[in-house]
PDB file of C-alpha atoms in Angstrom:
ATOM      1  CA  UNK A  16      18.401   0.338  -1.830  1.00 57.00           C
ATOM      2  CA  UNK A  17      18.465  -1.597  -5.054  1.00 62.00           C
ATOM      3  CA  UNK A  18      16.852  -0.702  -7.805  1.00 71.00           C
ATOM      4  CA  UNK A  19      13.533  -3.374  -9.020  1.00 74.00           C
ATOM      5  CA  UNK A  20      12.287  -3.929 -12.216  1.00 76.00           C
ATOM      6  CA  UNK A  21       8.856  -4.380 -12.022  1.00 77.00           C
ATOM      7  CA  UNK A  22       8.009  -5.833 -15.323  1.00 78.00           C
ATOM      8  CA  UNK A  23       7.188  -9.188 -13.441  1.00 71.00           C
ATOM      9  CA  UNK A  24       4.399  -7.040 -12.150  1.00 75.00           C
ATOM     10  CA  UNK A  25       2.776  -5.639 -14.992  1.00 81.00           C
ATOM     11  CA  UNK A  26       1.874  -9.008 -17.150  1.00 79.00           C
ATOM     12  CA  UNK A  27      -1.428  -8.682 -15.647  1.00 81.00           C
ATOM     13  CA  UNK A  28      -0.521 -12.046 -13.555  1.00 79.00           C
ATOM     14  CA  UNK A  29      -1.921 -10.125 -10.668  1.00 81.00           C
ATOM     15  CA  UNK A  30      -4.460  -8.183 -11.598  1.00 85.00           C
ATOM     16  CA  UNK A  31      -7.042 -10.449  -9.681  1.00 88.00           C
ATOM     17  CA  UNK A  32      -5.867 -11.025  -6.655  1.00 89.00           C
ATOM     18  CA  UNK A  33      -6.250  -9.741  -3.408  1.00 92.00           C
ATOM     19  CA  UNK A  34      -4.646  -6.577  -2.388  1.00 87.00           C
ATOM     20  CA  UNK A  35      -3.121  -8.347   0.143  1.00 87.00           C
ATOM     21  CA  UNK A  36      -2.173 -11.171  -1.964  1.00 92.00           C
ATOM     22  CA  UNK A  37      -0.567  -8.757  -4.283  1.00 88.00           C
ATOM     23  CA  UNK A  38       1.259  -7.024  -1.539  1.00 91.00           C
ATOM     24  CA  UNK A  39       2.862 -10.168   0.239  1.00 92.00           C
ATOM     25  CA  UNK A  40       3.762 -11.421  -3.912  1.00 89.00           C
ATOM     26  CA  UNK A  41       5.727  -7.633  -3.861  1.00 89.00           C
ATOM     27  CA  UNK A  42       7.283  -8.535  -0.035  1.00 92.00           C
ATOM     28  CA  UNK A  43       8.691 -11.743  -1.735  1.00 91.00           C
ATOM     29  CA  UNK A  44      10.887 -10.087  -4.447  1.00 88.00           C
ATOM     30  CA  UNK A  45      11.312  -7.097  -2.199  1.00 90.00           C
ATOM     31  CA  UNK A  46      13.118  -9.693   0.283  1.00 92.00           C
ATOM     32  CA  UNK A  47      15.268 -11.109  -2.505  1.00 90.00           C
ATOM     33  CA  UNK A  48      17.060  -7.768  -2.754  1.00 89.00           C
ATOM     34  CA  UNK A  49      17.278  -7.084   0.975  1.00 92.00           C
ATOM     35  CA  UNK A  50      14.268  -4.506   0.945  1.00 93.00           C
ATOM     36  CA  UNK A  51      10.950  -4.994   3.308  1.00 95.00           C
ATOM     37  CA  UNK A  52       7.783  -4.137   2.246  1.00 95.00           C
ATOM     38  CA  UNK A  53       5.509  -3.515   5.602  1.00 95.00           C
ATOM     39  CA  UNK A  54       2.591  -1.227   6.371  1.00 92.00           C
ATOM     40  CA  UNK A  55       1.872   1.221   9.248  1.00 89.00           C
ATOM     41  CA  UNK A  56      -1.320  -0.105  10.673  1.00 82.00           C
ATOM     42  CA  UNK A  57      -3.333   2.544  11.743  1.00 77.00           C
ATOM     43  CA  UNK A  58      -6.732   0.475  12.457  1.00 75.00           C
ATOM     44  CA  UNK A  59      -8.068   1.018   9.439  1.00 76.00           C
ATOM     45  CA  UNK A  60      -8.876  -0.364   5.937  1.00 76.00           C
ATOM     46  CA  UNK A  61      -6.017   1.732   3.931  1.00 79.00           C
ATOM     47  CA  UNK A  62      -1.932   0.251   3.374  1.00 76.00           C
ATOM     48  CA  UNK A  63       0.220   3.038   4.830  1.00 87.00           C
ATOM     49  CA  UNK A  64       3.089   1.603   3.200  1.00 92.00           C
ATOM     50  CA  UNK A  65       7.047   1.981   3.611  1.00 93.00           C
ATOM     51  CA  UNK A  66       9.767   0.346   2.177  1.00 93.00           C
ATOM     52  CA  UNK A  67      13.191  -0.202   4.096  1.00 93.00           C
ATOM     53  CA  UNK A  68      16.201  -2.268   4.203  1.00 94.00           C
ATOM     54  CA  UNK A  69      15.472  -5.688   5.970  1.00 94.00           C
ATOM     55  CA  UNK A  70      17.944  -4.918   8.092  1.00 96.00           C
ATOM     56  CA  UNK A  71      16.462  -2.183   9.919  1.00 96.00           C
ATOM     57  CA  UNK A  72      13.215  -3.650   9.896  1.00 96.00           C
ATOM     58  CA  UNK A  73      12.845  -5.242  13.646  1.00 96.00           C
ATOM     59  CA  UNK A  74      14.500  -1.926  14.758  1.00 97.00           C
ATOM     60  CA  UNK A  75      11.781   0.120  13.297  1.00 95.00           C
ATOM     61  CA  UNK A  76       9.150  -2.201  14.129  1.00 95.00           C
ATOM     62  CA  UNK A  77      10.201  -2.046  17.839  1.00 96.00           C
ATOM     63  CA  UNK A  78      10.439   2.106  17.701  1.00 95.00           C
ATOM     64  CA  UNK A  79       6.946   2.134  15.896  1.00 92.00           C
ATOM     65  CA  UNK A  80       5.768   0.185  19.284  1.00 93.00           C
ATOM     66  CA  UNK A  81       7.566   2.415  21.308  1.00 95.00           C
ATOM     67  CA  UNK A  82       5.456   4.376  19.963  1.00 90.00           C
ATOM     68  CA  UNK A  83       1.823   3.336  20.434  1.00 90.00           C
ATOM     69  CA  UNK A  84       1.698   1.864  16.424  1.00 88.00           C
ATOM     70  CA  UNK A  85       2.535  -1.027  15.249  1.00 91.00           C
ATOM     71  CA  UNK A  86       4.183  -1.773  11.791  1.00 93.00           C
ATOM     72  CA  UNK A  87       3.598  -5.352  10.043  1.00 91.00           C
ATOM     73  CA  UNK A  88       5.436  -6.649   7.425  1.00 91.00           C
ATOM     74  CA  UNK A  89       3.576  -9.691   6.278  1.00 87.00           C
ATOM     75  CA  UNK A  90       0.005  -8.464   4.756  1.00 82.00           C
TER      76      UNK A  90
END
């Protein structure tokens, strides 16, 4: 996976917002570079989080089902 410079993160631009806000702002420029950002929702209030190429992302999504979870990629 390509490598992100996260500078654009750490200006402090995002320091208030949401969690969730912040996460779907990472998703964005995660996307740009062919990477999803998406969560392992396990009923509860904490981000299990995973990264992975955007190309495998409906596959895992479907085996995470498969499996009684379900993985989101929009927060």
């Amino acid at each position: 996976m390509a490598c992100i410079s996260w500078g654009d993160f750490e200006d402090g631009e995002f320091d208030e917002l949401p969690t969730s806000q912040c996460l779907n702002e990472i998703s964005e420029k995660l996307k740009e570079e062919g990477i999803s950002l998406a969560y392992l929702d396990i009923d509860s209030d904490c981000y299990v989080l995973i990264t992975v190429p955007s190309s495998d992302i409906d596959e895992i999504k479907k085996l995470a089902q498969e499996a009684g979870y379900r993985i989101q990629d929009s927060f």
